Short mmCIF file of C-alpha atoms in Angstrom, two decimals:
data_model
loop_
_atom_site.label_atom_id
_atom_site.label_comp_id
_atom_site.label_asym_id
_atom_site.label_seq_id
_atom_site.Cartn_x
_atom_site.Cartn_y
_atom_site.Cartn_z
CA UNK A 71 -20.48 -15.01 6.98
CA UNK A 72 -20.80 -15.28 10.52
CA UNK A 73 -23.44 -17.88 11.91
CA UNK A 74 -25.40 -17.40 14.82
CA UNK A 75 -25.70 -20.27 16.84
CA UNK A 76 -27.65 -19.51 19.94
CA UNK A 77 -28.52 -21.64 22.47
CA UNK A 78 -30.10 -20.89 25.86
CA UNK A 79 -27.81 -22.63 28.94
CA UNK A 80 -29.34 -25.36 30.64
CA UNK A 81 -29.20 -23.48 33.93
CA UNK A 82 -32.00 -20.94 32.86
CA UNK A 83 -35.22 -21.33 34.09
CA UNK A 84 -37.94 -22.93 32.78
CA UNK A 85 -41.88 -21.97 33.56
CA UNK A 86 -43.82 -24.46 34.46
CA UNK A 87 -47.50 -24.35 33.09
CA UNK A 88 -49.97 -25.30 35.25
CA UNK A 89 -53.35 -25.85 32.54
CA UNK A 90 -57.33 -24.57 33.65
CA UNK A 91 -58.46 -26.71 31.20
CA UNK A 92 -57.69 -31.13 31.33
CA UNK A 93 -56.66 -32.86 27.53
CA UNK A 94 -58.36 -35.30 26.62
CA UNK A 95 -56.00 -39.20 27.91
CA UNK A 96 -55.35 -40.57 24.16
CA UNK A 97 -54.28 -44.37 24.50
CA UNK A 98 -56.67 -45.40 21.80
CA UNK A 99 -57.47 -43.64 18.66
CA UNK A 100 -61.11 -42.51 18.81
CA UNK A 101 -63.77 -43.10 16.67
CA UNK A 102 -63.42 -41.51 13.32
CA UNK A 103 -65.53 -38.27 12.73
CA UNK A 104 -68.08 -39.11 10.15
CA UNK A 105 -67.65 -37.21 7.22
CA UNK A 106 -68.37 -36.75 3.42
CA UNK A 107 -65.40 -37.83 1.00
CA UNK A 108 -63.52 -34.99 -0.43
CA UNK A 109 -63.33 -35.04 -4.09
CA UNK A 110 -59.84 -34.75 -5.63
CA UNK A 111 -57.73 -34.75 -8.55
CA UNK A 112 -53.72 -35.78 -8.32
CA UNK A 113 -51.40 -33.79 -10.55
CA UNK A 114 -49.33 -36.12 -12.83
CA UNK A 115 -45.67 -36.35 -12.59
CA UNK A 116 -46.04 -32.83 -10.80
CA UNK A 117 -42.26 -32.77 -10.27
CA UNK A 118 -39.42 -32.71 -13.64
CA UNK A 119 -36.30 -33.98 -11.74
CA UNK A 120 -33.13 -33.43 -14.26
CA UNK A 121 -31.45 -36.70 -15.28
CA UNK A 122 -28.89 -36.71 -12.69
CA UNK A 123 -31.18 -36.58 -9.80
CA UNK A 124 -33.14 -38.60 -8.21
CA UNK A 125 -35.26 -38.81 -4.82
CA UNK A 126 -35.34 -40.89 -1.81
CA UNK A 127 -37.92 -41.42 0.68
CA UNK A 128 -39.57 -37.25 0.68
CA UNK A 129 -40.43 -36.35 3.83
CA UNK A 130 -40.78 -32.50 3.79
CA UNK A 131 -42.81 -30.11 1.03
CA UNK A 132 -43.50 -26.56 1.87
CA UNK A 133 -44.21 -23.63 -0.87
CA UNK A 134 -42.88 -19.74 -0.18
CA UNK A 135 -44.76 -16.90 -1.59
CA UNK A 136 -44.01 -17.20 -5.08
CA UNK A 137 -45.25 -20.21 -5.09
CA UNK A 138 -41.62 -22.41 -5.50
CA UNK A 139 -42.28 -25.05 -4.09
CA UNK A 140 -39.05 -27.00 -1.92
CA UNK A 141 -39.05 -30.74 -1.45
CA UNK A 142 -36.22 -32.56 1.33
CA UNK A 143 -36.09 -36.24 0.40
CA UNK A 144 -33.45 -38.65 2.43
CA UNK A 145 -31.36 -39.32 -0.73
CA UNK A 146 -28.06 -37.45 -1.71
CA UNK A 147 -29.11 -34.12 -2.57
CA UNK A 148 -31.69 -33.87 -0.01
CA UNK A 149 -33.28 -30.20 -0.47
CA UNK A 150 -34.26 -29.26 -3.73
CA UNK A 151 -35.93 -26.29 -4.76
CA UNK A 152 -39.14 -25.94 -7.99
CA UNK A 153 -40.74 -23.67 -9.85
CA UNK A 154 -44.91 -23.40 -9.60
CA UNK A 155 -44.96 -25.68 -12.50
CA UNK A 156 -42.65 -28.26 -11.29
CA UNK A 157 -39.55 -27.69 -13.12
CA UNK A 158 -36.57 -28.20 -11.81
CA UNK A 159 -34.57 -24.38 -10.25
CA UNK A 160 -31.72 -25.85 -7.60
CA UNK A 161 -30.43 -28.02 -5.16
CA UNK A 162 -29.80 -26.50 -1.79
CA UNK A 163 -27.78 -26.61 1.32
CA UNK A 164 -24.31 -28.45 0.34
CA UNK A 165 -22.20 -29.28 2.73
CA UNK A 166 -24.92 -29.18 5.86
CA UNK A 167 -25.06 -32.20 7.96
CA UNK A 168 -28.29 -35.19 6.83
CA UNK A 169 -28.33 -38.09 9.22
CA UNK A 170 -31.56 -37.73 9.27
CA UNK A 171 -33.77 -35.31 6.90
CA UNK A 172 -37.30 -34.63 8.24
CA UNK A 173 -39.49 -31.92 7.32
CA UNK A 174 -38.85 -28.52 5.66
CA UNK A 175 -40.51 -25.46 6.32
CA UNK A 176 -40.88 -21.34 4.70
CA UNK A 177 -41.83 -18.77 7.16
CA UNK A 178 -43.83 -15.64 6.51
CA UNK A 179 -40.64 -14.24 5.73
CA UNK A 180 -39.78 -16.75 2.93
CA UNK A 181 -36.35 -18.12 5.48
CA UNK A 182 -36.53 -21.49 4.38
CA UNK A 183 -36.18 -23.97 7.56
CA UNK A 184 -34.45 -27.58 7.57
CA UNK A 185 -35.00 -29.58 10.46
CA UNK A 186 -32.78 -32.64 11.05
CA UNK A 187 -34.16 -35.76 13.33
CA UNK A 188 -29.78 -37.08 13.04
CA UNK A 189 -28.12 -34.17 14.16
CA UNK A 190 -30.95 -32.41 16.33
CA UNK A 191 -30.62 -29.42 14.69
CA UNK A 192 -32.68 -26.72 13.37
CA UNK A 193 -31.52 -24.53 10.29
CA UNK A 194 -32.40 -21.14 9.08
CA UNK A 195 -31.37 -20.16 5.69
CA UNK A 196 -32.54 -16.97 3.99
CA UNK A 197 -33.93 -15.94 0.93
CA UNK A 198 -30.56 -16.37 -1.24
CA UNK A 199 -29.73 -19.40 1.07
CA UNK A 200 -27.33 -18.40 3.38
CA UNK A 201 -27.30 -20.02 6.86
CA UNK A 202 -28.77 -17.22 9.39
CA UNK A 203 -29.27 -19.56 12.43
CA UNK A 204 -28.50 -22.83 13.87
CA UNK A 205 -30.67 -24.15 16.80
CA UNK A 206 -29.75 -27.34 18.71
CA UNK A 207 -26.35 -29.47 18.69
CA UNK A 208 -24.99 -32.30 17.06
CA UNK A 209 -24.28 -35.39 18.95
CA UNK A 210 -20.96 -34.80 20.73
CA UNK A 211 -18.12 -36.75 19.51
CA UNK A 212 -15.71 -39.18 21.32
CA UNK A 213 -13.76 -36.27 22.58
CA UNK A 214 -17.34 -35.57 25.18
CA UNK A 215 -17.07 -38.73 26.64
CA UNK A 216 -13.06 -38.20 27.45
CA UNK A 217 -12.71 -34.59 28.33
CA UNK A 218 -15.89 -33.69 29.35
CA UNK A 219 -17.37 -36.24 31.08
CA UNK A 220 -14.59 -36.71 33.39
CA UNK A 221 -14.24 -33.60 34.54
CA UNK A 222 -18.06 -33.56 35.39
CA UNK A 223 -19.64 -30.57 32.73
CA UNK A 224 -23.01 -30.05 32.31
CA UNK A 225 -24.57 -31.08 29.39
CA UNK A 226 -26.32 -28.13 27.41
CA UNK A 227 -29.95 -28.46 26.62
CA UNK A 228 -30.01 -29.72 23.14
CA UNK A 229 -32.89 -31.50 20.97
CA UNK A 230 -33.48 -34.57 21.43
CA UNK A 231 -34.49 -35.29 17.26
CA UNK A 232 -36.71 -32.69 16.66
CA UNK A 233 -39.47 -32.87 14.47
CA UNK A 234 -41.16 -29.53 13.18
CA UNK A 235 -41.04 -25.98 13.14
CA UNK A 236 -43.61 -23.02 13.63
CA UNK A 237 -43.63 -19.24 14.27
CA UNK A 238 -45.54 -16.58 15.97
CA UNK A 239 -46.70 -13.81 14.92
CA UNK A 240 -43.45 -12.00 16.87
CA UNK A 241 -41.23 -14.38 15.56
CA UNK A 242 -40.97 -16.63 18.43
CA UNK A 243 -40.00 -20.04 17.51
CA UNK A 244 -42.27 -23.60 17.86
CA UNK A 245 -40.30 -26.28 17.92
CA UNK A 246 -41.79 -29.79 18.20
CA UNK A 247 -39.01 -32.16 19.79
CA UNK A 248 -39.79 -34.77 18.84
CA UNK A 249 -39.31 -38.48 18.93
CA UNK A 250 -36.66 -38.30 22.46
CA UNK A 251 -38.20 -35.49 24.47
CA UNK A 252 -42.00 -35.40 23.85
CA UNK A 253 -42.24 -31.79 23.70
CA UNK A 254 -42.18 -28.47 22.88
CA UNK A 255 -40.17 -25.65 23.01
CA UNK A 256 -40.27 -21.80 22.92
CA UNK A 257 -37.91 -19.94 21.49
CA UNK A 258 -37.29 -16.30 21.04
CA UNK A 259 -36.92 -14.18 17.45
CA UNK A 260 -33.14 -14.72 18.42
CA UNK A 261 -32.47 -17.66 19.64
CA UNK A 262 -32.55 -17.76 23.16
CA UNK A 263 -34.62 -20.32 25.12
CA UNK A 264 -37.95 -19.25 26.68
CA UNK A 265 -40.16 -22.47 27.64
CA UNK A 266 -40.65 -25.75 27.34
CA UNK A 267 -43.98 -28.06 27.69
CA UNK A 268 -44.09 -32.02 27.64
CA UNK A 269 -42.79 -35.30 28.63
CA UNK A 270 -43.74 -39.10 27.42
CA UNK A 271 -47.03 -40.15 27.98
CA UNK A 272 -50.80 -39.93 27.74
CA UNK A 273 -51.78 -37.88 30.27
CA UNK A 274 -52.37 -34.15 30.36
CA UNK A 275 -49.77 -31.96 28.51
CA UNK A 276 -47.89 -34.85 27.60
CA UNK A 277 -46.95 -36.10 23.84
CA UNK A 278 -45.83 -40.02 22.51
CA UNK A 279 -44.25 -38.37 19.64
CA UNK A 280 -45.28 -34.55 19.08
CA UNK A 281 -44.98 -35.00 14.94
CA UNK A 282 -46.02 -32.13 12.93
CA UNK A 283 -46.95 -28.25 14.49
CA UNK A 284 -48.69 -25.16 13.42
CA UNK A 285 -50.09 -21.57 14.02
CA UNK A 286 -53.41 -20.44 13.64
CA UNK A 287 -54.52 -16.23 13.05
CA UNK A 288 -55.24 -16.17 16.29
CA UNK A 289 -51.97 -17.56 17.65
CA UNK A 290 -52.81 -20.83 18.85
CA UNK A 291 -50.30 -23.54 18.12
CA UNK A 292 -51.72 -27.24 16.87
CA UNK A 293 -49.33 -30.42 17.90
CA UNK A 294 -49.40 -32.78 16.03
CA UNK A 295 -49.79 -35.61 18.51
CA UNK A 296 -49.09 -38.85 16.38
CA UNK A 297 -49.04 -41.57 19.22
CA UNK A 298 -52.15 -40.36 21.26
CA UNK A 299 -54.03 -40.18 18.20
CA UNK A 300 -54.97 -35.98 18.80
CA UNK A 301 -54.06 -32.87 17.60
CA UNK A 302 -52.91 -31.08 20.90
CA UNK A 303 -53.56 -27.03 20.75
CA UNK A 304 -52.49 -24.36 22.82
CA UNK A 305 -52.09 -20.72 23.39
CA UNK A 306 -48.86 -19.02 22.15
CA UNK A 307 -47.63 -19.45 25.26
CA UNK A 308 -47.91 -23.01 25.39
CA UNK A 309 -50.92 -23.03 28.07
CA UNK A 310 -53.64 -26.04 26.74
CA UNK A 311 -56.98 -24.87 25.01
CA UNK A 312 -58.35 -28.33 23.78
CA UNK A 313 -57.53 -31.77 22.14
CA UNK A 314 -58.59 -32.71 18.59
CA UNK A 315 -59.76 -36.76 17.89
CA UNK A 316 -61.14 -38.74 15.28
CA UNK A 317 -58.54 -38.11 12.53
CA UNK A 318 -56.52 -41.19 13.34
CA UNK A 319 -52.90 -40.93 14.00
CA UNK A 320 -51.62 -36.99 12.68
CA UNK A 321 -48.23 -37.49 10.71
CA UNK A 322 -48.87 -33.75 9.54
CA UNK A 323 -50.61 -30.56 10.15
CA UNK A 324 -50.60 -27.52 7.86
CA UNK A 325 -53.02 -24.55 7.85
CA UNK A 326 -54.05 -22.75 5.02
CA UNK A 327 -53.53 -18.97 4.71
CA UNK A 328 -56.88 -17.71 3.64
CA UNK A 329 -60.19 -16.41 5.74
CA UNK A 330 -61.94 -18.20 6.99
CA UNK A 331 -58.83 -20.66 7.63
CA UNK A 332 -58.95 -24.31 7.29
CA UNK A 333 -56.57 -27.02 8.69
CA UNK A 334 -55.29 -30.17 6.68
CA UNK A 335 -54.13 -33.57 8.75
CA UNK A 336 -52.68 -36.60 7.04
CA UNK A 337 -51.71 -40.05 8.40
CA UNK A 338 -49.44 -42.92 7.62
CA UNK A 339 -52.00 -44.49 5.72
CA UNK A 340 -52.77 -42.10 3.48
CA UNK A 341 -56.11 -40.23 4.66
CA UNK A 342 -56.33 -37.02 4.42
CA UNK A 343 -58.96 -35.06 6.16
CA UNK A 344 -60.05 -31.03 5.60
CA UNK A 345 -61.39 -29.61 9.08
CA UNK A 346 -62.24 -26.04 9.87
CA UNK A 347 -60.59 -24.46 13.24
CA UNK A 348 -63.20 -25.93 15.89
CA UNK A 349 -61.41 -29.31 14.66
CA UNK A 350 -65.01 -30.68 12.71
CA UNK A 351 -64.08 -32.88 9.87
CA UNK A 352 -65.54 -31.60 6.82
CA UNK A 353 -64.41 -33.99 4.97
CA UNK A 354 -61.99 -37.65 4.57
CA UNK A 355 -60.24 -39.20 1.46
CA UNK A 356 -57.82 -41.59 0.86
CA UNK A 357 -54.30 -40.63 -1.52
CA UNK A 358 -51.37 -42.45 -2.53
CA UNK A 359 -52.94 -45.83 -2.72
CA UNK A 360 -53.50 -45.61 -6.61
CA UNK A 361 -49.96 -46.28 -6.86
CA UNK A 362 -49.34 -49.57 -5.86
CA UNK A 363 -48.65 -48.83 -2.21
CA UNK A 364 -50.78 -51.08 0.32
CA UNK A 365 -49.67 -51.34 3.91
CA UNK A 366 -46.12 -48.78 3.67
CA UNK A 367 -47.24 -46.82 7.18
CA UNK A 368 -45.58 -43.45 5.38
CA UNK A 369 -48.02 -42.28 2.73
CA UNK A 370 -48.12 -38.89 4.15
CA UNK A 371 -45.24 -37.43 6.14
CA UNK A 372 -45.85 -33.80 5.53
CA UNK A 373 -48.19 -31.65 3.66
CA UNK A 374 -48.44 -28.04 2.47
CA UNK A 375 -51.50 -26.06 2.30
CA UNK A 376 -51.57 -22.03 1.71
CA UNK A 377 -54.58 -22.90 -0.77
CA UNK A 378 -57.54 -24.87 1.09
CA UNK A 379 -57.99 -26.38 -2.51
CA UNK A 380 -54.43 -26.95 -3.20
CA UNK A 381 -52.57 -29.34 -0.98
CA UNK A 382 -48.95 -30.62 -1.58
CA UNK A 383 -48.36 -33.90 0.05
CA UNK A 384 -44.85 -35.53 1.15
CA UNK A 385 -44.54 -39.38 0.63
CA UNK A 386 -41.85 -41.19 2.22
CA UNK A 387 -43.66 -44.29 0.98
CA UNK A 388 -43.86 -43.09 -2.88
CA UNK A 389 -40.03 -40.89 -3.11
CA UNK A 390 -42.48 -38.45 -4.43
CA UNK A 391 -44.72 -35.25 -3.99
CA UNK A 392 -48.16 -35.23 -4.84
CA UNK A 393 -49.86 -31.97 -6.03
CA UNK A 394 -53.45 -32.80 -5.15
CA UNK A 395 -56.50 -30.48 -6.02
CA UNK A 396 -59.62 -30.34 -3.63
CA UNK A 397 -62.86 -30.07 -5.42
#
């Protein structure tokens, strides 16, 4: 099978976006929004692992339209698939580079996407779990230092520790990129670079670790600007719309498929926020503490919430997925 690896050349023109509205500067957390407590229940021992498999830090969890649960962990079998009842199905992606597993997502066509911050790759699998697209480029081997730099060949445009991915209604791909580049990248459905937005900082159109990204039914792009304690919202052409604050440091984002839609965000200390799409907090609770975790800082690394009454939490600290029902 031929794998298309498409990436725009560094020489492509990049549109410079000048927002009409100015984001709120964020260097310290804003006061938390007042919200009633969420009543919730955690399904005990939801995932049923076979005897020969153990998970390490769970950094990603995502559901497809059939309710299958995909789990990404930093152990020896990184990508796992489970039935809706939590029973084990299979492992996925044997042989792909997994130096820094960061998240998995499922797009509207039920394709699975894997993001590796260590290799700077975004990999798309089809429903048969065959690789269909690879975006980005792995760090160069030693030959780059000797044969490329000495000939002054320009370095290609790369991700630098990407963190998450989402999609527009036309199939456009939006990548939060990430720990190193502090930006959001828009890519065409066939893998060509279209735009980028962001530099490191706390000012307008700046980010300090854009750690998660999601899209709503109106095609707005929500970026979890973790280090700035805010969610920055853009239209699908990456024009600034607004900032949402008062929700701590957002590590993870998800938006429901329902009408009306709701958004959930979580931080590393286990705080889970439910919001309407204006950014108003409707409820908050703390998960993970019942497992004896006190000061881990990575209780919520990823979220999936197709249904506002059921949220799946990928917890790096707990090496597990929590299925949480919201009452």
